[in-house]
Structure formats: structure tokens, C-alpha cells
Short mmCIF file of C-alpha atoms in Angstrom, two decimals:
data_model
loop_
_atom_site.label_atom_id
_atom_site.label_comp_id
_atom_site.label_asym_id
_atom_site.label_seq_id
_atom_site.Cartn_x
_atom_site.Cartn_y
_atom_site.Cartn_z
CA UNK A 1 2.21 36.66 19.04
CA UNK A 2 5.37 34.77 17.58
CA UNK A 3 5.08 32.33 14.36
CA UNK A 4 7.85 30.13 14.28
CA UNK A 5 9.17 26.91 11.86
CA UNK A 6 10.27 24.04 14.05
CA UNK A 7 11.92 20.92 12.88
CA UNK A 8 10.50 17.75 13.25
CA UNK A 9 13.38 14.63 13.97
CA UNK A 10 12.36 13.08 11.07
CA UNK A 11 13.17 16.74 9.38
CA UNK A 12 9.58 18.25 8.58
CA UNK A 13 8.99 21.78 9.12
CA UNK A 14 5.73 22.46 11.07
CA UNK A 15 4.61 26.07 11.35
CA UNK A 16 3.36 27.62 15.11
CA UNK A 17 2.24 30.00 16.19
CA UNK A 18 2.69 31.19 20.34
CA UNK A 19 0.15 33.74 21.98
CA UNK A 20 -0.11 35.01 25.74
CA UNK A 21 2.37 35.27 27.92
CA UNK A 22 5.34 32.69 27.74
CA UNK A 23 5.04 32.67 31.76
CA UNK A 24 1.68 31.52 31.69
CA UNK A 25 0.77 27.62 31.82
CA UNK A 26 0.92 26.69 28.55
CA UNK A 27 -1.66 25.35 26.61
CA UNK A 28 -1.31 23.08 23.07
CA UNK A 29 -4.30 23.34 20.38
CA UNK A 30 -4.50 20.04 18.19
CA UNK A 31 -6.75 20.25 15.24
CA UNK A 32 -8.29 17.67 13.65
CA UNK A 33 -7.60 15.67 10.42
CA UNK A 34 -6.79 17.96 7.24
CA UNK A 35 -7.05 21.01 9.13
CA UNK A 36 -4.71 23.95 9.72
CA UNK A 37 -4.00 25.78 12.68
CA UNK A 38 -6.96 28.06 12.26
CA UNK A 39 -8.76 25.95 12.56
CA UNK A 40 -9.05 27.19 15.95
CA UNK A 41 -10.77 30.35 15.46
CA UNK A 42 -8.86 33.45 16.12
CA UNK A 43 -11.69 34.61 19.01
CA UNK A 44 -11.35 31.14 20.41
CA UNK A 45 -7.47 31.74 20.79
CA UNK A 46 -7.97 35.36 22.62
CA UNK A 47 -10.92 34.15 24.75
CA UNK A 48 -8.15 31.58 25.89
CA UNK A 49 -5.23 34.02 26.26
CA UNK A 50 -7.35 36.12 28.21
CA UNK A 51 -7.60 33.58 30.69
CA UNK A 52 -3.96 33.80 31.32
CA UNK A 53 -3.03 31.01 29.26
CA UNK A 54 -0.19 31.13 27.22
CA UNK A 55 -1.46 29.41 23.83
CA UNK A 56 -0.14 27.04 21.43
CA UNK A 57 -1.39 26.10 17.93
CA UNK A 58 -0.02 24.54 14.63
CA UNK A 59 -0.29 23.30 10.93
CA UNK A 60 -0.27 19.69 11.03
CA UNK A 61 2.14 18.28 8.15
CA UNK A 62 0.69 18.26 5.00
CA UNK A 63 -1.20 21.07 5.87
CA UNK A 64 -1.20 24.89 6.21
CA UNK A 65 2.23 26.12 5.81
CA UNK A 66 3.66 22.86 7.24
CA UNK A 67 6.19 20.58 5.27
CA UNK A 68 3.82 18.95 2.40
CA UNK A 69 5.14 15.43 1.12
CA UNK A 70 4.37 13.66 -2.05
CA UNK A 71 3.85 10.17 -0.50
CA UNK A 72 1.76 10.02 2.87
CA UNK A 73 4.06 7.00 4.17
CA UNK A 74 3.50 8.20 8.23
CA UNK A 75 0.90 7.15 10.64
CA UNK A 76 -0.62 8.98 13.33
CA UNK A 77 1.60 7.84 15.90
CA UNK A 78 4.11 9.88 14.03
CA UNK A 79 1.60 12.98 13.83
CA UNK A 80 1.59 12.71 17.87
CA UNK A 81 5.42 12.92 17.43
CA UNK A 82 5.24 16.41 15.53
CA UNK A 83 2.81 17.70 18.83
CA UNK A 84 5.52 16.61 21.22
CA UNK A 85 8.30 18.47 18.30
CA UNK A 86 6.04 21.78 18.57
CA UNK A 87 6.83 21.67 22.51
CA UNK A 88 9.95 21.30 22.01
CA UNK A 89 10.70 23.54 19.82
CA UNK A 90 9.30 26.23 21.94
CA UNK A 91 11.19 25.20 24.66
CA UNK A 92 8.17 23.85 26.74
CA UNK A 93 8.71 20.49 29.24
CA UNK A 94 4.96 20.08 29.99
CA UNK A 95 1.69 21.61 28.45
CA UNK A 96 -2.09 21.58 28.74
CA UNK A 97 -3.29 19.57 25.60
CA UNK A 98 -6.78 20.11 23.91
CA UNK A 99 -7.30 17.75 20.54
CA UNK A 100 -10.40 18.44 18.80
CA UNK A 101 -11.50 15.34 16.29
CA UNK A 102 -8.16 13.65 15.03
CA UNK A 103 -6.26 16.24 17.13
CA UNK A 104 -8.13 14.07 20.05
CA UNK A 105 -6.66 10.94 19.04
CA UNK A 106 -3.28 12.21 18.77
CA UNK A 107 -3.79 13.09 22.42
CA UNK A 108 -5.01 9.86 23.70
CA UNK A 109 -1.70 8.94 22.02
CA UNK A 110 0.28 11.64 24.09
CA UNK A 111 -0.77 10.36 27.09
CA UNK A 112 0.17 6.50 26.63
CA UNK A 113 3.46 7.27 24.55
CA UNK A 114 4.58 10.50 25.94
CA UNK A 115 2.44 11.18 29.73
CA UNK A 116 5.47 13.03 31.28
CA UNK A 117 4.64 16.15 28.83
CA UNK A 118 1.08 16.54 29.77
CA UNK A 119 -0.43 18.48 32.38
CA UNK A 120 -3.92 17.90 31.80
CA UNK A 121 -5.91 16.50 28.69
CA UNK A 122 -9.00 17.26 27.24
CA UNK A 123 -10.26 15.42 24.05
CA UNK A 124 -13.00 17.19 22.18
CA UNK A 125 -15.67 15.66 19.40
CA UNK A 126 -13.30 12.35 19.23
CA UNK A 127 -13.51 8.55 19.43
CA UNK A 128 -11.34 6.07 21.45
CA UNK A 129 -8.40 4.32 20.22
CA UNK A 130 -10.59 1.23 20.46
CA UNK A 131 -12.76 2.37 17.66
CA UNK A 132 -12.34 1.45 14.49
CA UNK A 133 -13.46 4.70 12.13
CA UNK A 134 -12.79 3.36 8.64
CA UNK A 135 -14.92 -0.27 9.90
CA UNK A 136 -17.32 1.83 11.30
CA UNK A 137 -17.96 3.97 7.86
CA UNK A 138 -17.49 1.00 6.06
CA UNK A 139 -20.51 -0.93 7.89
CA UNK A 140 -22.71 2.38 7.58
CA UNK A 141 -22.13 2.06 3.61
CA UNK A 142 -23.43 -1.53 4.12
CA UNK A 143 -26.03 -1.48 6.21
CA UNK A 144 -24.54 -3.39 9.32
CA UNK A 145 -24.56 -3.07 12.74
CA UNK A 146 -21.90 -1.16 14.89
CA UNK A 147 -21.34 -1.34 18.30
CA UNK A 148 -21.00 2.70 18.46
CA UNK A 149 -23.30 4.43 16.02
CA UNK A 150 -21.59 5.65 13.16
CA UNK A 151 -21.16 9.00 11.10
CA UNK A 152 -24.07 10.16 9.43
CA UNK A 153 -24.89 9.59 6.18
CA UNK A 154 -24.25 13.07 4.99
CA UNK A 155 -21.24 13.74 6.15
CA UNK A 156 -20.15 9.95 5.07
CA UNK A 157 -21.29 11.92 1.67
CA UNK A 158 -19.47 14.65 2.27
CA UNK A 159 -16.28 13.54 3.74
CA UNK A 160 -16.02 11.45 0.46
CA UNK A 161 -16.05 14.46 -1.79
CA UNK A 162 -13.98 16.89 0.28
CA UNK A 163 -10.94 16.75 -2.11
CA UNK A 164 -12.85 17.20 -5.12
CA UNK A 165 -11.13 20.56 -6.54
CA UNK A 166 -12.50 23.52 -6.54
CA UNK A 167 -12.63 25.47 -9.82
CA UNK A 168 -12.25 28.82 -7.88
CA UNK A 169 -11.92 30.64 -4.41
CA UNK A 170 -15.41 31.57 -3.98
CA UNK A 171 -16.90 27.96 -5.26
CA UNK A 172 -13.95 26.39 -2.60
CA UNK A 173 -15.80 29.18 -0.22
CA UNK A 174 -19.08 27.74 -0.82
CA UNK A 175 -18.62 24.00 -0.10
CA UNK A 176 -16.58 24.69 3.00
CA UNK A 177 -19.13 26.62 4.24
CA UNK A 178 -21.64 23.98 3.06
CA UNK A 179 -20.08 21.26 5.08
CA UNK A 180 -19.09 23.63 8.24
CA UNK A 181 -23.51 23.90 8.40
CA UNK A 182 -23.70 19.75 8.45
CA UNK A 183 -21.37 19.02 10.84
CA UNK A 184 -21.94 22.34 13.23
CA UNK A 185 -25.93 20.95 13.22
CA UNK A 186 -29.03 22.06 14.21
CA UNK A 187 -28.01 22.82 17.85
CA UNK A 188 -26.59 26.33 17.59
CA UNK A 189 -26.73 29.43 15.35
CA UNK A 190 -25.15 28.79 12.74
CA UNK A 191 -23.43 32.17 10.73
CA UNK A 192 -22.33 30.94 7.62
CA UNK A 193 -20.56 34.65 7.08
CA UNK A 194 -18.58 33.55 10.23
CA UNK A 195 -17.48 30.45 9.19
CA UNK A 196 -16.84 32.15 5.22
CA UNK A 197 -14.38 34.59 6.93
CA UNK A 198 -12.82 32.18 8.99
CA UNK A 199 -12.56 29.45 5.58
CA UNK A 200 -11.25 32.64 3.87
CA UNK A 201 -8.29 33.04 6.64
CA UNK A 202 -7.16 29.73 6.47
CA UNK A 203 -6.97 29.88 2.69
CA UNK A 204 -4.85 32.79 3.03
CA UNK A 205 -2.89 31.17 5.56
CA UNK A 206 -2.09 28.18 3.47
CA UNK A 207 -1.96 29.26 0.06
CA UNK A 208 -4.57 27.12 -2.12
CA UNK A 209 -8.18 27.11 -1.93
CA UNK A 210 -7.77 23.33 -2.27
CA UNK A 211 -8.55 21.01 0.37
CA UNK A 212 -6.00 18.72 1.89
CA UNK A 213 -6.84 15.08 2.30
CA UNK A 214 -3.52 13.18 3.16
CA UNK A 215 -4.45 12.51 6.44
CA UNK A 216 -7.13 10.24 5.11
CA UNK A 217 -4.26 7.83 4.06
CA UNK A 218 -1.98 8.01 7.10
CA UNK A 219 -1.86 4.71 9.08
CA UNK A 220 -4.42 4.22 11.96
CA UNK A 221 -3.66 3.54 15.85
CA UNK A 222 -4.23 -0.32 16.37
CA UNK A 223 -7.62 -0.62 18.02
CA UNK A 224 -6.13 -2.79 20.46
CA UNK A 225 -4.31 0.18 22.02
CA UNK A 226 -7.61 1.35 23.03
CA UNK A 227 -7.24 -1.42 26.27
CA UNK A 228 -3.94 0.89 27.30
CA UNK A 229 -6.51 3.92 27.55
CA UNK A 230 -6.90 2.06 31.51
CA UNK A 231 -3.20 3.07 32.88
CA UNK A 232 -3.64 6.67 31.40
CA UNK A 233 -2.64 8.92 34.92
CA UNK A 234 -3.14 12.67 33.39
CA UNK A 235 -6.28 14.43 34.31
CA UNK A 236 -8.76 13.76 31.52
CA UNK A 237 -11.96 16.27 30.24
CA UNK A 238 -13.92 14.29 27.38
CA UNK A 239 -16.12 17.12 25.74
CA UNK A 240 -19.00 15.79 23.42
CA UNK A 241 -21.16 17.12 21.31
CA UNK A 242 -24.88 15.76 21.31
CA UNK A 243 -25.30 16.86 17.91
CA UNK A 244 -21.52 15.79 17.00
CA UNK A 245 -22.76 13.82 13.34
CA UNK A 246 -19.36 11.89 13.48
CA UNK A 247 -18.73 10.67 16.61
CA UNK A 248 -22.02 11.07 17.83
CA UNK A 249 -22.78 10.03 22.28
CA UNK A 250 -21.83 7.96 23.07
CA UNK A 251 -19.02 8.21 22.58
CA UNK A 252 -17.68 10.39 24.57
CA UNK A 253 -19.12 8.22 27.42
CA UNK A 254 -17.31 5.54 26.38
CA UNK A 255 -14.29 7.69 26.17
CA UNK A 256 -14.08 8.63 29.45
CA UNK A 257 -15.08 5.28 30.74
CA UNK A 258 -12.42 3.79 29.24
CA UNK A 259 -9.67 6.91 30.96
CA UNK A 260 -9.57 6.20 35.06
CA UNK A 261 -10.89 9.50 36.49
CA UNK A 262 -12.20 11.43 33.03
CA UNK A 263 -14.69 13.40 33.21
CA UNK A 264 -17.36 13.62 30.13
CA UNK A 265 -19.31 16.47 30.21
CA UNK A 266 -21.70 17.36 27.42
CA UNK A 267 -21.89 21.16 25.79
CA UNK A 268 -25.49 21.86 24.88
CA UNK A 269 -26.02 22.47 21.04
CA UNK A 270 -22.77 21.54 20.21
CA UNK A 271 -21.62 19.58 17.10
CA UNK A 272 -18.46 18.93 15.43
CA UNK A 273 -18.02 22.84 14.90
CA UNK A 274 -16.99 25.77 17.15
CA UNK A 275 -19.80 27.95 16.13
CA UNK A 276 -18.75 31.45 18.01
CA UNK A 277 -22.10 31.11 19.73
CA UNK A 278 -20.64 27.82 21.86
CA UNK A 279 -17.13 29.73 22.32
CA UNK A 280 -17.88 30.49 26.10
CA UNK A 281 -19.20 27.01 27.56
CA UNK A 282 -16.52 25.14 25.64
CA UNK A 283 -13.91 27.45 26.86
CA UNK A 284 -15.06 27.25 30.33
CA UNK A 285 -15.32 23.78 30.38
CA UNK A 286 -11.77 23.76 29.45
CA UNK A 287 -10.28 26.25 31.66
CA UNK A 288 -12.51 25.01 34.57
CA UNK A 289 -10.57 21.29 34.14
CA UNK A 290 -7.53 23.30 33.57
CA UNK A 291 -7.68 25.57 37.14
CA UNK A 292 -8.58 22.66 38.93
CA UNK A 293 -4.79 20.91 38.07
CA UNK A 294 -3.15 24.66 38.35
CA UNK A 295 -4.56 25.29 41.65
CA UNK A 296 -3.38 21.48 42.85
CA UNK A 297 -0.21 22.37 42.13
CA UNK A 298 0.23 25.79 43.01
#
């Protein structure tokens, strides 16, 4: 395993972390919005370094151990930038990609801004660029209609309380957990003293038990780039989540509709969590779409 600070061209400082064998493909993690690296549970990182991938994942800015900045004045199109500064740092020309959440938006944005990096794509528990999330919430509130259903109600809730601070580590414990059981649903197990020692890690990792939120602020991709989704050439896996209570099916239909050649393929059980239960069908889901490019071009 090698952690390493890279340096962003606008001068941030994002923290990586490399596992697996530097001559296997390589494969980039994105994590969604307000999350850390670890996000990506540790066992989720080894099940995919066992399959002779060599494994990429990162802090986001304004997260983790990542350069934190008093003003959010950056969009996402610039927090696509930072995945494209991790591969270069690392010395990496092309990569596998796999965003989870926001992590899938900044991909859709990799492969209209930057396509001659990717290798493959898959977008997990995500929305297209053509959907507007902060209209869509918004109308929810209201009561009005949306073409794509919405986020449920409790995590609209939730999401709206998740910087509150916490007076203490184990109360900062509790919440997370909380809000790991609403949006992993009813689907799969769910082991809340997983998800507590995997909340626990990432507070160590970053420092605080307080919750980041900056991302909330950070300008959104025009929905109109959500037409440029049609000329998109890398090999595209949409993964949803029939339980997902943000971006609930279908979206990921529409996703993949909108991607020439994407595949949408639906994990049984699954929400907008990786519950350790759901480890091995999402990870074969993504290696599967990943062989199938390796062995093309092998």
C-alpha cells in the first residue's frame, strides 16, 4: 500500500492512497459528496486487489486529509479535475473509473471532458447530468411533480441535518450510523457495528468527528450537458440500487439510456450503501464489465 499527497494545478493537496500491484490495470475509486476515501470500505478495496487490480482511492478536497478551504468557490467540474490530478500524480495515462453517488457524476464528467484517460466506466447509485438534484429536492419539499422520482423524505430530512455538530465522538458515531441504516434500506442486512467501525476509521483518518458539507455548495454541472451523455465512446456499467432512497430506478435506466452501449444492471437488495453483505455481486458486476474491456485488448 503507498499513501501519497499529490498536487492539484490549481495547488490543492489531495491525499491517495495506491493498493495491488502497480502492473495491474488500474482501477480509480470516486466517492461520493462529503465523503473520504474510506468511504470505500477497506474489504471492498482487498476483494478488488485480489482480483488483480491495482486500486486507486482518495479524499476529495475539503475532505479527509485533503486540502480544506475556507470559501467553497469550485464546482464539480473542477472536482473531476482533482480525479484526473490523482492519475497523474501516480503516473497513470488511463484507468478503470468507478464513481459511487457524486463520485458518479464526476465520472460522467470524465468521460465528456477527459475520455482519453478512461478505460472503462461504471457509475454506481447516481443520476445523469440531465437531472437537476437541488430542483428535484426542492419540488419534493413542495409537493410537485418530477419527471424522475425524487429522494425520500427521510433522507431529504436527514441530508438537511448532516452538518449539525456533534457534541462528541460517540454521539457523531450514532447519527452516522443512524443515517448509514436509511439510506443502506431494507434490502440487505444491515450491521450497524460494521458500519460504526468503518464511521470510526474514517474519523480517525480525517481528524474530526464533524461532518463535512462543502460539497453541498460547490457549483452544479449544467443540466444541459446531460444531451452530451450521447457521444460518450468508453464502455459504460450503470449499477442501481432498487432500494437506492436518493436516486431511486429509474434512474439508472435512464442513465444508461442516455450513454450509447451502457449497460444497467440492477444489484438485488442494494441501496445507497455497501453493506459487506452486497460486497460480492457489486464487485463482480464490476470486474465482470472490467474483464470484458481487458480481454478486448489483450
Amino acid at each position: 500500500m503507498t499513501e501519497r499527497l499529490i498536487t492539484t494545478p490549481d495547488g490543492l493537496q489531495l491525499w491517495t492512497e495506491a493498493r495491488g500491484d502497480p502492473a495491474d490495470p488500474p482501477l480509480l475509486l470516486i466517492m461520493g459528496a462529503n465523503a473520504t476515501a474510506l468511504g470505500w470500505p477497506e474489504e471492498f478495496v482487498d476483494a478488488l486487489v485480489a482480483h488483480r487490480l491495482h486500486v486507486l482511492r482518495y479524499d476529495h478536497r475539503d475532505t479527509g486529509r485533503s486540502t480544506h478551504l475556507d470559501i467553497t468557490g469550485y464546482g464539480l467540474a473542477d472536482m473531476a479535475r482533482d480525479a484526473v490530478a490523482v492519475l497523474d500524480g501516480h503516473g497513470i495515462a488511463t484507468a478503470h473509473v468507478v464513481g459511487l453517488s457524486l463520485g458518479g457524476t464526476l465520472g460522467q464528467l470524465l468521460a465528456l471532458d477527459h475520455p482519453h484517460r478512461l478505460r472503462t466506466l461504471t457509475l454506481m447509485l447516481t443520476a445523469a447530468l440531465d437531472v437537476d438534484f437541488a430542483d428535484q429536492i426542492r419540488r419534493a419539499v413542495e409537493g410537485l411533480p418530477t419527471e424522475l422520482p425524487p429522494p425520500s423524505p427521510q433522507v431529504i430530512t436527514s441530508m438537511a441535518h448532516r452538518a449539525d455538530p456533534a457534541p462528541d465522538l460517540e454521539t457523531a458515531l450514532d447519527r452516522r450510523v443512524a443515517e448509514w441504516r436509511l439510506l443502506a434500506g431494507p434490502g440487505a442486512p444491515f450491521d450497524a457495528e460494521e458500519f460504526r467501525r468503518w464511521e470510526r476509521a474514517a474519523i480517525a483518518h480525517a481528524g474530526t468527528h464533524q461532518q463535512p458539507a462543502a460539497h453541498a455548495h460547490a457549483t452544479p454541472v449544467p443540466t444541459a450537458r446531460g444531451a452530451e451523455l450521447r457521444r460518450v465512446s468508453t464502455p459504460t456499467l450503470v449499477i442501481q440500487g432498487p432500494l437506492d432512497p436518493i436516486n431511486p430506478p429509474p434512474h439508472g435506466q435512464h442513465l444508461a439510456e442516455l450513454i450509447p452501449g451502457a449497460r444497467c444492471t440492477a444489484i438485488p437488495g442494494l441501496g445507497h450503501a455497501l453493506p459487506s453483505a452486497l460486497h460480492q455481486p457489486i464487485i463482480t458486476a464490476i470486474t465482470d464489465h472490467i474483464g470484458r474491456f481487458e480481454r478486448s485488448t489483450a
